[in-house]
Tab-separated table of C-alpha atoms and ligand atoms in Angstrom:
chain	number	residue	atom	x	y	z
A	1	MET	CA	117.916	99.978	67.556
A	2	LYS	CA	116.851	96.451	68.470
A	3	THR	CA	114.632	94.344	66.191
A	4	PRO	CA	112.911	92.062	68.675
A	5	SER	CA	110.918	88.984	67.790
A	6	HIS	CA	107.960	90.054	69.989
A	7	ASP	CA	106.109	93.312	70.470
A	8	LEU	CA	104.872	92.351	73.914
A	9	ILE	CA	105.525	89.710	76.577
A	10	VAL	CA	103.173	89.051	79.505
A	11	PHE	CA	105.446	88.093	82.406
A	12	GLY	CA	103.510	86.274	85.150
A	13	ALA	CA	100.863	85.035	82.708
A	14	THR	CA	99.947	82.199	85.100
A	15	SER	CA	99.056	84.571	87.980
A	16	PHE	CA	95.388	85.074	88.792
A	17	VAL	CA	95.208	88.377	86.932
A	18	GLY	CA	97.749	87.257	84.292
A	19	GLN	CA	95.417	84.462	83.182
A	20	ILE	CA	92.509	86.890	82.699
A	21	LEU	CA	94.822	89.230	80.806
A	22	THR	CA	96.153	86.443	78.567
A	23	ARG	CA	92.617	85.393	77.645
A	24	TYR	CA	91.715	89.037	76.944
A	25	LEU	CA	94.717	89.523	74.630
A	26	ALA	CA	94.050	86.237	72.828
A	27	GLU	CA	90.388	87.155	72.290
A	28	ASN	CA	91.049	90.750	71.234
A	29	PHE	CA	94.361	90.586	69.361
A	30	GLY	CA	94.554	86.938	68.274
A	31	THR	CA	97.875	85.150	67.974
A	32	HIS	CA	98.635	85.865	64.346
A	33	GLY	CA	97.486	89.447	64.029
A	34	ARG	CA	99.266	92.782	64.183
A	35	LEU	CA	100.447	92.147	67.742
A	36	LYS	CA	103.299	89.664	68.072
A	37	TRP	CA	103.197	88.531	71.667
A	38	ALA	CA	104.253	85.768	74.034
A	39	ILE	CA	103.582	84.636	77.585
A	40	ALA	CA	106.272	84.202	80.219
A	41	GLY	CA	106.681	82.818	83.721
A	42	ARG	CA	108.849	80.575	85.844
A	43	SER	CA	107.122	77.289	84.996
A	44	GLU	CA	107.017	76.006	81.423
A	45	ALA	CA	104.451	73.347	82.382
A	46	LYS	CA	102.085	75.957	83.882
A	47	LEU	CA	102.503	78.219	80.844
A	48	ALA	CA	101.754	75.315	78.499
A	49	GLY	CA	98.675	74.469	80.628
A	50	LEU	CA	97.460	78.062	80.275
A	51	ARG	CA	97.978	77.986	76.515
A	52	ASN	CA	96.026	74.691	76.310
A	53	SER	CA	93.208	76.130	78.397
A	54	LEU	CA	92.799	78.829	75.735
A	55	GLY	CA	92.478	76.148	73.065
A	56	LEU	CA	95.747	77.191	71.406
A	57	ALA	CA	98.090	74.614	69.946
A	58	ALA	CA	101.844	74.752	70.652
A	59	GLY	CA	103.440	77.185	68.215
A	60	LYS	CA	100.417	79.512	68.277
A	61	LEU	CA	101.596	81.429	71.327
A	62	PRO	CA	105.319	81.367	72.229
A	63	LEU	CA	106.340	80.579	75.812
A	64	VAL	CA	109.286	82.235	77.542
A	65	VAL	CA	110.646	80.733	80.756
A	66	ALA	CA	112.308	83.062	83.273
A	67	ASP	CA	112.438	83.283	87.042
A	68	ALA	CA	111.882	86.752	88.511
A	69	ALA	CA	115.292	86.561	90.244
A	70	ASP	CA	117.261	85.259	87.250
A	71	GLU	CA	118.763	88.393	85.690
A	72	PRO	CA	120.428	86.711	82.692
A	73	ALA	CA	117.096	85.040	81.764
A	74	LEU	CA	115.249	88.352	82.221
A	75	ARG	CA	117.839	90.061	80.024
A	76	ARG	CA	117.303	87.481	77.258
A	77	MET	CA	113.554	87.966	77.582
A	78	CYS	CA	113.841	91.768	77.381
A	79	LYS	CA	116.109	91.597	74.359
A	80	SER	CA	113.425	89.588	72.550
A	81	THR	CA	110.630	92.141	72.979
A	82	ARG	CA	109.713	95.830	72.698
A	83	ALA	CA	107.570	95.863	75.835
A	84	VAL	CA	106.800	93.758	78.906
A	85	ILE	CA	103.712	93.644	81.086
A	86	SER	CA	104.436	92.195	84.519
A	87	THR	CA	101.872	90.691	86.888
A	88	VAL	CA	104.463	88.991	89.108
A	89	GLY	CA	103.848	90.182	92.647
A	90	PRO	CA	104.188	91.125	95.439
A	91	TYR	CA	106.363	93.464	93.406
A	92	ALA	CA	108.409	94.552	96.416
A	93	LEU	CA	109.486	90.907	96.756
A	94	TYR	CA	109.889	89.835	93.126
A	95	GLY	CA	109.604	92.848	90.819
A	96	GLY	CA	112.927	94.707	91.169
A	97	PRO	CA	115.215	92.691	88.843
A	98	LEU	CA	112.832	92.983	85.873
A	99	VAL	CA	112.477	96.768	86.239
A	100	LYS	CA	116.267	97.033	86.467
A	101	VAL	CA	116.772	94.959	83.308
A	102	CYS	CA	114.043	96.839	81.386
A	103	ALA	CA	115.608	100.172	82.367
A	104	GLU	CA	119.042	98.962	81.259
A	105	THR	CA	117.962	97.370	77.976
A	106	GLY	CA	115.553	100.096	76.818
A	107	THR	CA	112.519	97.805	77.106
A	108	ASP	CA	109.171	99.478	77.784
A	109	TYR	CA	107.384	98.150	80.862
A	110	CYS	CA	104.028	98.411	82.612
A	111	ASP	CA	102.493	96.672	85.614
A	112	LEU	CA	99.663	96.826	88.111
A	113	THR	CA	101.522	97.348	91.323
A	114	GLY	CA	99.991	99.480	94.029
A	115	GLU	CA	103.094	99.248	96.247
A	116	VAL	CA	104.079	102.911	96.550
A	117	HIS	CA	107.215	102.288	98.639
A	118	TRP	CA	108.519	99.913	95.953
A	119	ILE	CA	107.727	102.317	93.095
A	120	ARG	CA	109.645	105.004	94.965
A	121	ARG	CA	112.609	102.649	95.311
A	122	MET	CA	112.491	101.735	91.608
A	123	ILE	CA	112.442	105.398	90.527
A	124	HIS	CA	115.359	106.158	92.807
A	125	GLU	CA	117.440	103.196	91.621
A	126	HIS	CA	116.640	103.008	87.902
A	127	GLU	CA	115.389	106.322	86.559
A	128	ALA	CA	118.836	107.395	85.320
A	129	ALA	CA	119.251	104.117	83.393
A	130	ALA	CA	115.736	104.350	81.897
A	131	ARG	CA	116.360	107.902	80.713
A	132	LYS	CA	119.608	106.805	79.130
A	133	SER	CA	118.262	103.667	77.433
A	134	GLY	CA	114.885	105.155	76.438
A	135	ALA	CA	112.809	102.626	78.439
A	136	ARG	CA	109.382	103.928	79.465
A	137	ILE	CA	108.412	102.446	82.837
A	138	VAL	CA	104.739	102.845	83.811
A	139	HIS	CA	103.560	101.469	87.155
A	140	CYS	CA	99.965	101.380	88.438
A	141	CYS	CA	98.146	100.447	85.220
A	142	GLY	CA	95.341	98.596	87.031
A	143	PHE	CA	92.317	99.794	88.996
A	144	ASP	CA	94.908	101.587	91.002
A	145	SER	CA	95.511	104.044	89.513
A	146	MET	CA	94.177	104.233	85.929
A	147	PRO	CA	90.588	105.406	86.595
A	148	SER	CA	91.766	108.042	89.113
A	149	ASP	CA	94.743	109.302	87.120
A	150	LEU	CA	92.927	109.369	83.762
A	151	GLY	CA	89.706	110.611	85.408
A	152	VAL	CA	91.553	113.676	86.741
A	153	LEU	CA	93.256	114.192	83.364
A	154	PHE	CA	89.845	114.061	81.639
A	155	LEU	CA	88.240	116.475	84.133
A	156	GLN	CA	91.119	118.934	83.751
A	157	GLN	CA	90.931	118.863	79.938
A	158	GLN	CA	87.214	119.571	80.133
A	159	ALA	CA	87.808	122.364	82.671
A	160	ARG	CA	90.417	123.997	80.443
A	161	GLU	CA	88.047	123.850	77.460
A	162	ARG	CA	85.130	125.319	79.400
A	163	PHE	CA	86.803	127.745	81.804
A	164	GLY	CA	90.262	128.291	80.289
A	165	GLN	CA	91.910	127.023	83.465
A	166	PRO	CA	92.309	123.751	85.410
A	167	CYS	CA	90.582	122.874	88.669
A	168	VAL	CA	92.837	123.604	91.634
A	169	GLU	CA	90.714	121.366	93.823
A	170	VAL	CA	89.583	117.894	92.716
A	171	LYS	CA	87.802	115.206	94.724
A	172	MET	CA	87.179	111.632	93.613
A	173	ARG	CA	84.339	109.835	95.360
A	174	VAL	CA	83.505	106.157	94.896
A	175	LYS	CA	79.734	106.159	94.388
A	176	ALA	CA	79.387	102.402	93.928
A	177	MET	CA	81.692	99.443	93.460
A	178	ARG	CA	81.371	95.656	93.459
A	179	GLY	CA	84.366	93.329	93.392
A	180	GLY	CA	86.557	90.986	95.346
A	181	PHE	CA	90.241	90.609	95.908
A	182	SER	CA	92.866	87.997	95.221
A	183	GLY	CA	95.513	86.263	97.281
A	184	GLY	CA	98.199	88.145	95.353
A	185	THR	CA	96.739	91.514	96.354
A	186	TYR	CA	96.485	90.470	99.996
A	187	ALA	CA	100.066	89.122	99.902
A	188	SER	CA	101.237	92.543	98.639
A	189	MET	CA	99.404	94.302	101.493
A	190	VAL	CA	100.856	91.922	104.077
A	191	ASN	CA	104.341	92.468	102.727
A	192	PHE	CA	103.946	96.248	103.027
A	193	VAL	CA	102.599	95.984	106.584
A	194	LYS	CA	105.576	93.788	107.557
A	195	GLU	CA	108.110	96.181	105.984
A	196	ALA	CA	106.441	99.256	107.502
A	197	SER	CA	106.231	97.798	111.019
A	198	ALA	CA	110.011	97.261	110.993
A	199	ASN	CA	110.849	100.625	109.404
A	200	PRO	CA	109.689	103.967	110.947
A	201	ALA	CA	111.185	105.962	108.033
A	202	LEU	CA	108.994	104.011	105.617
A	203	ARG	CA	105.901	104.750	107.750
A	204	LYS	CA	106.747	108.461	107.684
A	205	GLU	CA	107.379	108.422	103.942
A	206	SER	CA	104.056	106.666	103.322
A	207	ALA	CA	102.206	109.600	104.896
A	208	ASN	CA	103.757	112.074	102.429
A	209	PRO	CA	101.282	112.851	99.601
A	210	TYR	CA	104.213	113.879	97.376
A	211	SER	CA	106.241	110.735	98.062
A	212	LEU	CA	106.359	109.786	94.361
A	213	CYS	CA	107.151	113.268	93.089
A	214	PRO	CA	110.672	114.076	91.897
A	215	PRO	CA	113.236	114.986	94.591
A	216	GLY	CA	112.885	118.564	95.817
A	217	TYR	CA	109.247	118.835	94.671
A	218	ALA	CA	107.398	120.012	97.778
A	219	PRO	CA	104.476	122.396	97.186
A	220	LYS	CA	103.406	124.290	100.287
A	221	VAL	CA	99.847	123.006	99.948
A	222	ARG	CA	98.260	120.918	102.646
A	223	GLN	CA	96.578	117.975	100.948
A	224	PRO	CA	93.151	116.901	102.244
A	225	ASN	CA	92.862	113.311	103.468
A	226	VAL	CA	89.650	111.593	104.552
A	227	LYS	CA	90.711	109.456	107.521
A	228	SER	CA	87.356	108.982	109.244
A	229	ALA	CA	83.619	109.490	108.694
A	230	GLU	CA	82.923	113.084	107.616
A	231	TYR	CA	80.243	115.097	105.849
A	232	ASP	CA	81.146	116.295	102.345
A	233	PRO	CA	79.054	119.348	101.350
A	234	ASP	CA	80.099	119.116	97.680
A	235	PHE	CA	78.353	115.745	97.444
A	236	ASP	CA	75.801	116.375	100.205
A	237	ALA	CA	76.735	112.986	101.660
A	238	TRP	CA	78.792	111.306	104.338
A	239	VAL	CA	82.115	109.888	103.206
A	240	ALA	CA	84.510	107.243	104.553
A	241	PRO	CA	88.179	106.477	103.763
A	242	PHE	CA	88.899	104.717	100.459
A	243	ILE	CA	91.597	102.071	100.828
A	244	MET	CA	93.208	102.766	97.408
A	245	SER	CA	93.550	106.517	97.984
A	246	ALA	CA	97.019	106.076	99.502
A	247	VAL	CA	98.179	104.863	96.077
A	248	ASN	CA	96.014	106.903	93.712
A	249	THR	CA	96.643	110.304	95.319
A	250	ARG	CA	100.426	109.755	95.054
A	251	ILE	CA	100.141	108.879	91.351
A	252	VAL	CA	97.889	111.858	90.582
A	253	GLN	CA	100.316	114.203	92.362
A	254	ARG	CA	103.213	112.696	90.381
A	255	SER	CA	101.251	113.301	87.159
A	256	ASN	CA	100.896	116.971	88.121
A	257	ALA	CA	104.596	117.205	88.968
A	258	LEU	CA	105.728	115.517	85.725
A	259	SER	CA	103.436	117.678	83.593
A	260	LYS	CA	104.991	120.898	84.933
A	261	GLN	CA	102.024	121.439	87.241
A	262	ALA	CA	99.417	121.325	84.481
A	263	TYR	CA	96.796	121.093	87.261
A	264	GLY	CA	98.261	124.115	89.066
A	265	ALA	CA	100.884	124.803	91.723
A	266	ASP	CA	98.177	124.746	94.432
A	267	PHE	CA	96.480	121.574	93.183
A	268	ARG	CA	94.643	119.632	95.913
A	269	TYR	CA	93.323	116.100	95.442
A	270	ASP	CA	91.701	113.485	97.643
A	271	GLU	CA	89.583	110.347	97.414
A	272	ALA	CA	86.866	108.814	99.596
A	273	MET	CA	83.796	106.564	99.472
A	274	LEU	CA	80.269	108.011	99.342
A	275	MET	CA	78.171	106.466	102.096
A	276	GLY	CA	74.812	108.245	101.793
A	277	ARG	CA	72.879	111.022	103.498
A	278	GLY	CA	71.484	111.667	106.971
A	279	LEU	CA	71.878	109.465	109.995
A	280	GLN	CA	72.039	106.317	107.911
A	281	GLY	CA	74.921	107.716	105.833
A	282	ARG	CA	76.737	108.770	108.958
A	283	ALA	CA	76.321	105.320	110.536
A	284	ALA	CA	77.505	103.592	107.342
A	285	ALA	CA	80.573	105.874	107.088
A	286	THR	CA	81.438	105.252	110.746
A	287	GLY	CA	80.941	101.492	110.334
A	288	LEU	CA	83.177	101.341	107.275
A	289	THR	CA	85.892	103.420	108.970
A	290	LEU	CA	85.880	101.085	111.980
A	291	GLY	CA	85.789	97.965	109.773
A	292	LEU	CA	88.737	99.174	107.712
A	293	GLY	CA	90.714	100.039	110.843
A	294	GLY	CA	89.948	96.593	112.295
A	295	PHE	CA	91.033	94.848	109.110
A	296	MET	CA	94.327	96.772	108.971
A	297	LEU	CA	94.970	95.993	112.638
A	298	ALA	CA	94.178	92.303	112.099
A	299	THR	CA	96.639	92.278	109.162
A	300	ALA	CA	99.347	93.949	111.257
A	301	LEU	CA	99.138	91.533	114.222
A	302	PRO	CA	100.729	88.123	113.501
A	303	PRO	CA	98.102	85.881	115.230
A	304	THR	CA	95.079	87.532	113.540
A	305	ARG	CA	96.998	87.753	110.250
A	306	TRP	CA	97.587	84.011	110.451
A	307	ALA	CA	93.860	83.412	111.076
A	308	LEU	CA	92.881	85.692	108.160
A	309	GLU	CA	95.285	83.926	105.810
A	310	ARG	CA	94.276	80.457	107.007
A	311	PHE	CA	90.489	80.780	107.167
A	312	VAL	CA	89.206	83.947	105.481
A	313	LEU	CA	91.234	85.324	102.591
A	314	PRO	CA	92.196	83.774	99.240
A	315	ALA	CA	95.663	82.212	98.866
A	316	PRO	CA	98.076	83.418	96.144
A	317	GLY	CA	96.712	82.262	92.788
A	318	GLU	CA	93.089	82.515	93.987
A	319	GLY	CA	90.590	85.350	93.525
A	320	PRO	CA	87.005	86.264	92.659
A	321	SER	CA	84.995	83.685	90.677
A	322	ALA	CA	84.276	84.163	86.968
A	323	GLU	CA	80.703	85.129	87.874
A	324	ALA	CA	81.872	87.682	90.459
A	325	GLN	CA	84.260	89.165	87.879
A	326	ARG	CA	81.440	89.444	85.336
A	327	ASN	CA	78.983	90.999	87.790
A	328	GLY	CA	81.462	93.497	89.192
A	329	PHE	CA	81.546	97.204	88.294
A	330	TYR	CA	82.543	100.640	89.593
A	331	ASP	CA	81.176	104.167	89.406
A	332	LEU	CA	83.548	106.983	90.363
A	333	ARG	CA	82.477	110.633	90.652
A	334	PHE	CA	84.818	113.598	90.260
A	335	PHE	CA	84.221	117.108	91.551
A	336	GLY	CA	86.506	119.947	90.441
A	337	LYS	CA	86.640	123.653	91.287
A	338	THR	CA	88.798	126.273	89.580
A	339	ALA	CA	90.558	129.142	91.347
A	340	ASP	CA	87.683	131.379	90.119
A	341	GLY	CA	85.088	129.110	91.694
A	342	ASP	CA	83.748	127.421	88.540
A	343	VAL	CA	82.618	123.870	89.242
A	344	LEU	CA	82.737	120.794	87.010
A	345	ARG	CA	81.617	117.240	87.714
A	346	ALA	CA	82.570	114.089	85.825
A	347	LYS	CA	81.989	110.371	86.080
A	348	VAL	CA	84.195	107.370	85.257
A	349	THR	CA	82.654	103.904	85.223
A	350	GLY	CA	83.956	100.442	84.446
A	351	ASP	CA	82.313	97.074	83.839
A	352	ARG	CA	83.601	93.832	85.431
A	353	ASP	CA	85.082	93.633	88.873
A	354	PRO	CA	87.575	96.486	89.400
A	355	GLY	CA	90.723	94.647	90.531
A	356	TYR	CA	90.617	91.758	88.019
A	357	GLY	CA	88.139	91.803	85.114
A	358	SER	CA	88.534	95.538	84.538
A	359	THR	CA	92.183	95.739	85.619
A	360	ALA	CA	93.232	93.055	83.113
A	361	LYS	CA	91.613	94.964	80.241
A	362	MET	CA	93.175	98.296	81.233
A	363	LEU	CA	96.598	96.721	81.663
A	364	GLY	CA	96.303	94.920	78.315
A	365	GLN	CA	95.420	98.124	76.468
A	366	ALA	CA	98.296	99.973	78.164
A	367	GLY	CA	100.764	97.254	77.179
A	368	VAL	CA	99.595	97.168	73.563
A	369	LEU	CA	99.749	100.951	73.325
A	370	LEU	CA	103.346	100.920	74.601
A	371	ALA	CA	104.351	98.045	72.340
A	372	LEU	CA	102.754	99.178	69.089
A	373	ASP	CA	101.526	102.758	68.895
A	374	LEU	CA	104.059	104.378	71.183
A	375	ALA	CA	106.958	102.286	69.884
A	376	ASP	CA	108.447	105.312	68.116
A	377	ALA	CA	106.385	108.042	69.752
A	378	GLY	CA	105.124	109.154	73.146
A	379	PRO	CA	107.247	110.135	76.116
A	380	LYS	CA	110.994	109.622	76.264
A	381	GLY	CA	112.722	107.200	78.612
A	382	GLY	CA	111.918	107.441	82.331
A	383	PHE	CA	109.301	106.600	84.944
A	384	TRP	CA	105.877	107.876	83.935
A	385	THR	CA	102.353	107.687	85.322
A	386	PRO	CA	99.403	106.392	83.247
A	387	ALA	CA	98.219	109.981	82.594
A	388	THR	CA	101.653	111.271	81.560
A	389	ALA	CA	102.638	108.186	79.532
A	390	PHE	CA	99.386	107.505	77.687
A	391	GLY	CA	97.178	110.532	78.314
A	392	GLU	CA	94.528	111.234	75.735
A	393	ARG	CA	95.535	108.300	73.545
A	394	LEU	CA	94.412	105.699	76.045
A	395	ILE	CA	90.996	107.060	77.061
A	396	PRO	CA	89.170	106.295	73.754
A	397	ARG	CA	90.664	102.786	73.721
A	398	LEU	CA	89.485	102.101	77.249
A	399	VAL	CA	86.038	103.283	76.203
A	400	ALA	CA	85.996	101.257	72.972
A	401	HIS	CA	87.673	98.065	74.184
A	402	ALA	CA	87.829	97.911	77.979
A	403	GLY	CA	84.319	98.758	79.205
A	404	LEU	CA	85.113	102.190	80.707
A	405	THR	CA	83.173	105.433	80.285
A	406	PHE	CA	84.352	109.021	80.864
A	407	GLU	CA	81.738	111.774	80.852
A	408	VAL	CA	80.938	115.200	82.206
A	409	ILE	CA	77.741	115.155	84.286
B	501	NAP	N1	96.551	97.524	90.877
B	501	NAP	C1	95.527	96.714	90.877
B	501	NAP	O1	94.426	97.150	90.666
B	501	NAP	C2	95.789	95.252	91.101
B	501	NAP	C3	94.766	94.329	90.859
B	501	NAP	C4	95.056	92.983	91.006
B	501	NAP	C5	96.305	92.561	91.410
B	501	NAP	N2	97.274	93.489	91.664
B	501	NAP	C6	98.655	93.051	92.015
B	501	NAP	O2	99.098	92.214	90.978
B	501	NAP	C7	99.968	91.202	91.477
B	501	NAP	C8	99.472	89.867	90.987
B	501	NAP	O3	98.250	89.547	91.641
B	501	NAP	P1	97.619	88.098	91.492
B	501	NAP	O4	96.479	87.983	92.423
B	501	NAP	O5	97.393	87.815	90.059
B	501	NAP	O6	98.862	87.226	92.055
B	501	NAP	P2	99.083	85.643	92.103
B	501	NAP	O7	97.941	84.915	91.497
B	501	NAP	O8	99.495	85.316	93.496
B	501	NAP	O9	100.324	85.449	91.117
B	501	NAP	C9	101.640	85.767	91.420
B	501	NAP	C10	102.473	85.421	90.195
B	501	NAP	O10	103.837	85.650	90.486
B	501	NAP	C11	104.554	84.556	89.952
B	501	NAP	N3	105.821	84.411	90.640
B	501	NAP	C12	106.046	84.347	91.967
B	501	NAP	N4	107.382	84.181	92.186
B	501	NAP	C13	107.979	84.148	90.967
B	501	NAP	C14	109.312	83.990	90.538
B	501	NAP	N5	110.315	83.849	91.402
B	501	NAP	N6	109.570	84.011	89.209
B	501	NAP	C15	108.574	84.173	88.306
B	501	NAP	N7	107.278	84.307	88.665
B	501	NAP	C16	107.002	84.296	89.968
B	501	NAP	C17	103.673	83.370	90.149
B	501	NAP	O11	104.105	82.322	89.299
B	501	NAP	P3	103.427	80.856	89.294
B	501	NAP	O12	102.126	81.018	88.529
B	501	NAP	O13	104.408	80.026	88.559
B	501	NAP	O14	103.187	80.479	90.722
B	501	NAP	C18	102.338	83.979	89.738
B	501	NAP	O15	102.200	83.929	88.351
B	501	NAP	C19	99.964	91.383	92.990
B	501	NAP	O16	101.146	92.077	93.337
B	501	NAP	C20	98.750	92.228	93.264
B	501	NAP	O17	98.914	93.043	94.399
B	501	NAP	C21	97.037	94.814	91.511
């Protein structure tokens, strides 16, 4: 049993989201409280600058220097801590060595990747080592996929209490959302588009709703998937595709698979955006579908991608302003139906902009839970989802300390 000097290390603390997270941890956990933590990255000068910007003197918050490709340095870092949060992305480019080292050294790990193909690769390559060492690896602890994964968990608990059975059909609909996105997020998307355009097998795998489920897990249920404007009678509104659904649906299906099909063997789940009623709703849903398609096409084609990167989108390290983060929010609606036809509706909301202000708080709470409260409890070693790793323990903390709400409506 190791006796590390830190409970938690934030690796990538100087990234756009890492800086918000570091400030959140400093404000909520202090530097001399119950949580012993440190910040890490590849540049000591940048880390020291971040510490200064928080008004902390040297010695108040330890700095750990490690490059994402330097395995010996990552190994030293992991040996000095119980848990690591990583915000170093694109994860498919830089994240693999740290997951490998965490899995080998029994160090708990969480991140905010939304790169499904990379998560799949990590599970394939490192799950055996994580099971052996006891490391709990939890991807997708940001806006993708915490609110979806925990929202479904919450709805299913409520359904079991009320109806004695889970909902076999669940829909998540984004009612309202305001936020921006950072250069790091766009860089991750671009990297996926580049990998997928050179790899037909990856494109095929990405279309599989069970792509993150354990090998051999293949329910004979056709999963719904909103790909264009359509009318949704359960919400009496037109809906359009939701860009994050390709990540969230895979995580929610993995949660069902890892929990021995707690949501049912025939569980169906999809996500979309609510666009309103009548002709106006239909026009808005069609417009959004076309806009999304155009954006994906522009990202896939090198000349338009160059123009987007050069003139339109934020560069790595940049993202929504402090004011935009403060004024952001989201409101997600869940609809569930049991096999007997009972219906339940729930709502999950978050303050701050989803991908940054809210994401940093969710990720921080997940990391602290892993490092302190789950240190000698919780799931055993392996690759877990937010719902299966943290489950009921995390929801009240997100409500009390991260600006989220979960309620039946
Ligand atoms: N799931 C969600 O809801 C969600 C939300 C937001 C972001 N994200 C993801 O989170 C990641 C971070 O986003 P961001 O906008 O904060 O990114 P960013 O500002 O571009 O930061 C990237 C970070 O990676 C570090 N880095 C790059 N190469 C490295 C290396 N070789 N060794 C050590 N560190 C290295 C950079 O270090 P320097 O500071 O030294 O340059 C920087 O701290 C992205 O993958 C993004 O897709 C997900």
